[in-house]
mmCIF file of C-alpha atoms in Angstrom:
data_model
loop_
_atom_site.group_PDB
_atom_site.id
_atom_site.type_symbol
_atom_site.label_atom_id
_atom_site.label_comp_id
_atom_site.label_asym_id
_atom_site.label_seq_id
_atom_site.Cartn_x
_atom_site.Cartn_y
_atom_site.Cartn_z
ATOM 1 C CA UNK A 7 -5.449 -6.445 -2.540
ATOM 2 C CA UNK A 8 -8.488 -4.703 -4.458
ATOM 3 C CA UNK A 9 -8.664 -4.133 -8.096
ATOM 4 C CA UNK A 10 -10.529 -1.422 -9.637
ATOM 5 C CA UNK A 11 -11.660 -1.925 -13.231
ATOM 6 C CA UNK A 12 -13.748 1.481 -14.185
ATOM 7 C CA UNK A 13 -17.331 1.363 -15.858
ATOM 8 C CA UNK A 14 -18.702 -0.644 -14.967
ATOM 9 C CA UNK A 15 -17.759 -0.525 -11.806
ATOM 10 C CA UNK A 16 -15.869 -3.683 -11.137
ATOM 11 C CA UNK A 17 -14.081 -4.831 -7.746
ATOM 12 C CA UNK A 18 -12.358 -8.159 -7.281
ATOM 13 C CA UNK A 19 -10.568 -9.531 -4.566
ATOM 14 C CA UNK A 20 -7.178 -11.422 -4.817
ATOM 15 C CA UNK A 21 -7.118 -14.845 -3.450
ATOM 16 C CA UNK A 22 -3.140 -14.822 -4.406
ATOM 17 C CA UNK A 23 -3.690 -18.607 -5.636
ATOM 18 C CA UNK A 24 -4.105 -17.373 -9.571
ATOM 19 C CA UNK A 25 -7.781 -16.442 -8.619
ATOM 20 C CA UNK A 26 -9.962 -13.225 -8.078
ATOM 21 C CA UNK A 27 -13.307 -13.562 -6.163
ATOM 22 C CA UNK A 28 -15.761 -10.542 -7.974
ATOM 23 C CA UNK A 29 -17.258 -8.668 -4.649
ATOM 24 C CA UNK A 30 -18.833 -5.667 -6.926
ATOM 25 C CA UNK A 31 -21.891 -6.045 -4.593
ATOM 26 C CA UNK A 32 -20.193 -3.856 -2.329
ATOM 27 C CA UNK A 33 -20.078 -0.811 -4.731
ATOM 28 C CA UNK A 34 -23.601 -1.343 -4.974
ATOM 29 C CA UNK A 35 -25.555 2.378 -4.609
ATOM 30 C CA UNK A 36 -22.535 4.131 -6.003
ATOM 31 C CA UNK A 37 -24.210 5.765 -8.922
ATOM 32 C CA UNK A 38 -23.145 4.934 -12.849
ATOM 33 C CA UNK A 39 -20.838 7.829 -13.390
ATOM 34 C CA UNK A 40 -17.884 8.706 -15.702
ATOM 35 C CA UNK A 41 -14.626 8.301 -14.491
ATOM 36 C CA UNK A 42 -11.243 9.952 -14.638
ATOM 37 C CA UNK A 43 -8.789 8.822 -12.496
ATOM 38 C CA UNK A 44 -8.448 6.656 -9.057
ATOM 39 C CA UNK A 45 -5.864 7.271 -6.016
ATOM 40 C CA UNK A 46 -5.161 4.311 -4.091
ATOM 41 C CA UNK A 47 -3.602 4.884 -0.430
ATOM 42 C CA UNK A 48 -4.466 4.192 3.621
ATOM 43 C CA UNK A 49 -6.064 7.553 4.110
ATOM 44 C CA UNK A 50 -7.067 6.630 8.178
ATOM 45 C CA UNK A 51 -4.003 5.237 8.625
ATOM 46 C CA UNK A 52 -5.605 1.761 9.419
ATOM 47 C CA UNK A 53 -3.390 -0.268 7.515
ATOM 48 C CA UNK A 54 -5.874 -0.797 4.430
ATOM 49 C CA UNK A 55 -5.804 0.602 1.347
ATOM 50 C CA UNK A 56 -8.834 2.458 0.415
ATOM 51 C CA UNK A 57 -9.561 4.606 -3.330
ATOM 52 C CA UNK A 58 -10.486 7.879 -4.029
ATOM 53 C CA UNK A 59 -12.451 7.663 -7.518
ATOM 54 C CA UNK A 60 -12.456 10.788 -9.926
ATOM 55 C CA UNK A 61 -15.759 11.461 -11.025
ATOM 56 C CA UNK A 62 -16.255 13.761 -13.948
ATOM 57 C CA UNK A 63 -19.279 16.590 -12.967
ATOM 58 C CA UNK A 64 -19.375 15.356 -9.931
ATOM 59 C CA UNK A 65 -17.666 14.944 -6.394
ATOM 60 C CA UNK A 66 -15.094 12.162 -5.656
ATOM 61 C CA UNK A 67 -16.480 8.848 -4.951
ATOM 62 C CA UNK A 68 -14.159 7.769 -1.520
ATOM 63 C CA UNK A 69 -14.236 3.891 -0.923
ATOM 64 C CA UNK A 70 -13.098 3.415 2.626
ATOM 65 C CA UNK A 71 -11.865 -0.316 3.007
ATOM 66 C CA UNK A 72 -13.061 -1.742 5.952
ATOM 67 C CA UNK A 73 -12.407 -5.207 5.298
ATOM 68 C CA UNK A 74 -11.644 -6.184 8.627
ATOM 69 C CA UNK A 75 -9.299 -9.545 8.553
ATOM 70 C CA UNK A 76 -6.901 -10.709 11.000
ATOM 71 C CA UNK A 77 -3.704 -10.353 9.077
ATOM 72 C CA UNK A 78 -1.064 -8.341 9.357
ATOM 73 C CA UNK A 79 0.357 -5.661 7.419
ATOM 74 C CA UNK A 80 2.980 -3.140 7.454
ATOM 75 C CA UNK A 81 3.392 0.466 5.679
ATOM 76 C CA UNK A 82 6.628 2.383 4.959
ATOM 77 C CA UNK A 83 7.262 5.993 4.494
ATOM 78 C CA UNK A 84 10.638 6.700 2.773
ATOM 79 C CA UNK A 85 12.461 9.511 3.330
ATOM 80 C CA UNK A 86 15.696 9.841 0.755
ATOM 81 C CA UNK A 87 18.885 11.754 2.345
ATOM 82 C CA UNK A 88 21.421 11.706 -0.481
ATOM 83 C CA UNK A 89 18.536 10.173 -2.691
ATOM 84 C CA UNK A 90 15.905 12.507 -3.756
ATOM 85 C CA UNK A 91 13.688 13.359 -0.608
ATOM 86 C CA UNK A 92 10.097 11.226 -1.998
ATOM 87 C CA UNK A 93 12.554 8.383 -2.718
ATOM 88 C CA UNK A 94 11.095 7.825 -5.457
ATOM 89 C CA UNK A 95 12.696 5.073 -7.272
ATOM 90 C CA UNK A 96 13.643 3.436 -4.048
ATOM 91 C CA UNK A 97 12.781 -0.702 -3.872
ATOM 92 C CA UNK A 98 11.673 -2.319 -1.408
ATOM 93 C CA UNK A 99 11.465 -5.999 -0.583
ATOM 94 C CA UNK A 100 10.122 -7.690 2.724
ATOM 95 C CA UNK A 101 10.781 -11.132 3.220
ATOM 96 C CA UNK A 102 8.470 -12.462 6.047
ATOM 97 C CA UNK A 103 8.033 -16.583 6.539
ATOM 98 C CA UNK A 104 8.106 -18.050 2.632
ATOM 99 C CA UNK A 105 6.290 -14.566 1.858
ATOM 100 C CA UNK A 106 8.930 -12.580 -0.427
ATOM 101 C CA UNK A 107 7.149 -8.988 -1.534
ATOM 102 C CA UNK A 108 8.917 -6.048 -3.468
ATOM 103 C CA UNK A 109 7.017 -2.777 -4.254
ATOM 104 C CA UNK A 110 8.886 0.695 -5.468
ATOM 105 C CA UNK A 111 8.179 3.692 -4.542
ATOM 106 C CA UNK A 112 6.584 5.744 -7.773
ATOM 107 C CA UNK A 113 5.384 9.630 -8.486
ATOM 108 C CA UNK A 114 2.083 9.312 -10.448
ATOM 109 C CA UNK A 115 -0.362 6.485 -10.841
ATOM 110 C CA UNK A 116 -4.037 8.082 -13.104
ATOM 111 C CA UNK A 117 -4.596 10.749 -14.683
ATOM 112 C CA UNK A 118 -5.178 14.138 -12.041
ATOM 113 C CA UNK A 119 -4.000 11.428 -9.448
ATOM 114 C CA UNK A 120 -1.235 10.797 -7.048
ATOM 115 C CA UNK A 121 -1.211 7.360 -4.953
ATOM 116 C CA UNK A 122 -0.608 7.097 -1.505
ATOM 117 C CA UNK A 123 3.462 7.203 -1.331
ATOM 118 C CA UNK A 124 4.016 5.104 1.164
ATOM 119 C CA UNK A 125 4.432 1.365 0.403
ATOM 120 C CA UNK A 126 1.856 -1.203 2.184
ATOM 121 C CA UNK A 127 2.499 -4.769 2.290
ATOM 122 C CA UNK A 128 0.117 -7.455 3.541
ATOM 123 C CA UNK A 129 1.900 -9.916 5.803
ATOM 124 C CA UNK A 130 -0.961 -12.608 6.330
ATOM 125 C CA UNK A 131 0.037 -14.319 9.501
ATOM 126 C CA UNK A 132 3.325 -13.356 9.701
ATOM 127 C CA UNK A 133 3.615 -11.143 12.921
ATOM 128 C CA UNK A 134 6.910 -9.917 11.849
ATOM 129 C CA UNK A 135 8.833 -9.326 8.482
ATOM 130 C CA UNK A 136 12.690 -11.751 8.320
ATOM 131 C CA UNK A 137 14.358 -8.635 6.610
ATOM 132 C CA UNK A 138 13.738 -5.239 5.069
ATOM 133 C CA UNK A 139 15.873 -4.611 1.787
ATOM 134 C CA UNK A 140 15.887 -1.094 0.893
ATOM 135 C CA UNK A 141 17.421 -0.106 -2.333
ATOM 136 C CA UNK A 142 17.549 3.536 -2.767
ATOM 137 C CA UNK A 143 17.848 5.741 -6.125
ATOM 138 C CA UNK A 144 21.774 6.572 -4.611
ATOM 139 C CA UNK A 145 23.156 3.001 -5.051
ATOM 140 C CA UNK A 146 22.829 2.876 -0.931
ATOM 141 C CA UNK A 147 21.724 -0.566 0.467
ATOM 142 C CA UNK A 148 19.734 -0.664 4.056
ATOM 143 C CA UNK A 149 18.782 -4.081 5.381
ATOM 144 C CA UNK A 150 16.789 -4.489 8.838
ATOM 145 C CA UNK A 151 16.002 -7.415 10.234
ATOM 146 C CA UNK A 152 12.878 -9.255 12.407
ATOM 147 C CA UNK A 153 11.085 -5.914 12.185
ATOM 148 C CA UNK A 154 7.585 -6.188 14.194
ATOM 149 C CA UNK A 155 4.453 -6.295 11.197
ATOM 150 C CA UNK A 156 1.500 -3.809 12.248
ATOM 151 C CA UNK A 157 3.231 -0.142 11.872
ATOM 152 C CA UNK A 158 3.393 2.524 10.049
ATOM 153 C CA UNK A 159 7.406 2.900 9.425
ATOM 154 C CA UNK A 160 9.185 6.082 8.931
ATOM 155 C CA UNK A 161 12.860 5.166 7.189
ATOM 156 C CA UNK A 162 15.369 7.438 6.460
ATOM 157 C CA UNK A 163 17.923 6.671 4.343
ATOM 158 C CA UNK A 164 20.903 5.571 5.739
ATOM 159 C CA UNK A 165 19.226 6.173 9.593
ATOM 160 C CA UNK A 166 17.291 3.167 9.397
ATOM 161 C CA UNK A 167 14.017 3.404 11.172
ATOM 162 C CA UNK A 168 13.444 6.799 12.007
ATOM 163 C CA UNK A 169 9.899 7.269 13.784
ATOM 164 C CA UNK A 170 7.283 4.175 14.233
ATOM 165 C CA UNK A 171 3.320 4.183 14.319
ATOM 166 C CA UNK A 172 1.305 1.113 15.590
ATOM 167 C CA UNK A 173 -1.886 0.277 13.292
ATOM 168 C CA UNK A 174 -5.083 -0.475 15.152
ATOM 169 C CA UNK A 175 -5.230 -3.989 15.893
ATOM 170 C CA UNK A 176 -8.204 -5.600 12.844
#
């Protein structure tokens, strides 16, 4: 996972051992500029997360992640039936090995900027997640189990996995 601390323009790796790892050489020719806001999604669909950074006078700044490890990940797209139809509010947790993750689905994230929806959760070597634990804004529970890592997931709410896309292999 990248963190983004504006001006100066920070970026630090997560080790996920209570350590960060400063690799701010790679914003390195990305000019001193005021910032606004940041959106943080998988805009190629490659199963990292890359930023868009809001510059003020000037165009975006568009940091395309191309980290390139061998782990696997997973992204989900929730679609709410009886919940509201962005699901927002809906909780996920994956469960994969000893890995246990939860994210929620939220509207919002800076100012003039809207995150990538869907949720993306790194798997490391896990090739596939235990169990999927939905919890939706309705009170409705969906669990799946031994779902393959490495797709983009479509889930409807109470449908279960609706349409799936394979990532490209890192």
């Amino acid at each position: 996972m990248l963190h983004l601390i504006a001006k100066p323009m920070l970026l630090f790796r997560n080790h996920h051992d209570g350590t960060f790892e400063d690799i701010s050489s790679v914003l390195s020719g990305i000019p001193d500029a005021s910032r606004r806001g940041a959106a943080f999604g998988d805009l190629n669909n490659d199963g990292n997360i890359d930023i868009v950074v809001m510059n003020t006078g000037e165009p975006p700044t568009l940091l395309l992640n191309k980290g390139g490890n061998t782990n696997h990940r997973v992204l989900f797209k929730l679609v709410g039936t009886k919940s509201n139809k962005m699901a927002i509010g809906a909780r996920v947790t994956v469960r994969a090995g000893k890995l246990v993750q939860l994210d929620e689905v939220r509207a919002g994230g800076s100012y003039l900027s809207q995150n990538d929806p869907r949720l993306h959760f790194g798997l490391g070597s896990n090739a596939k997640m235990d169990e999927v634990e939905i919890k939706w804004p309705s009170g409705k529970v969906d669990s799946l189990h031994n779902v393959p890592a490495d797709f983009i997931y479509t889930i409807k709410e109470g449908e279960g996995i609706n349409q799936k896309v394979q990532l490209p292999s890192m």
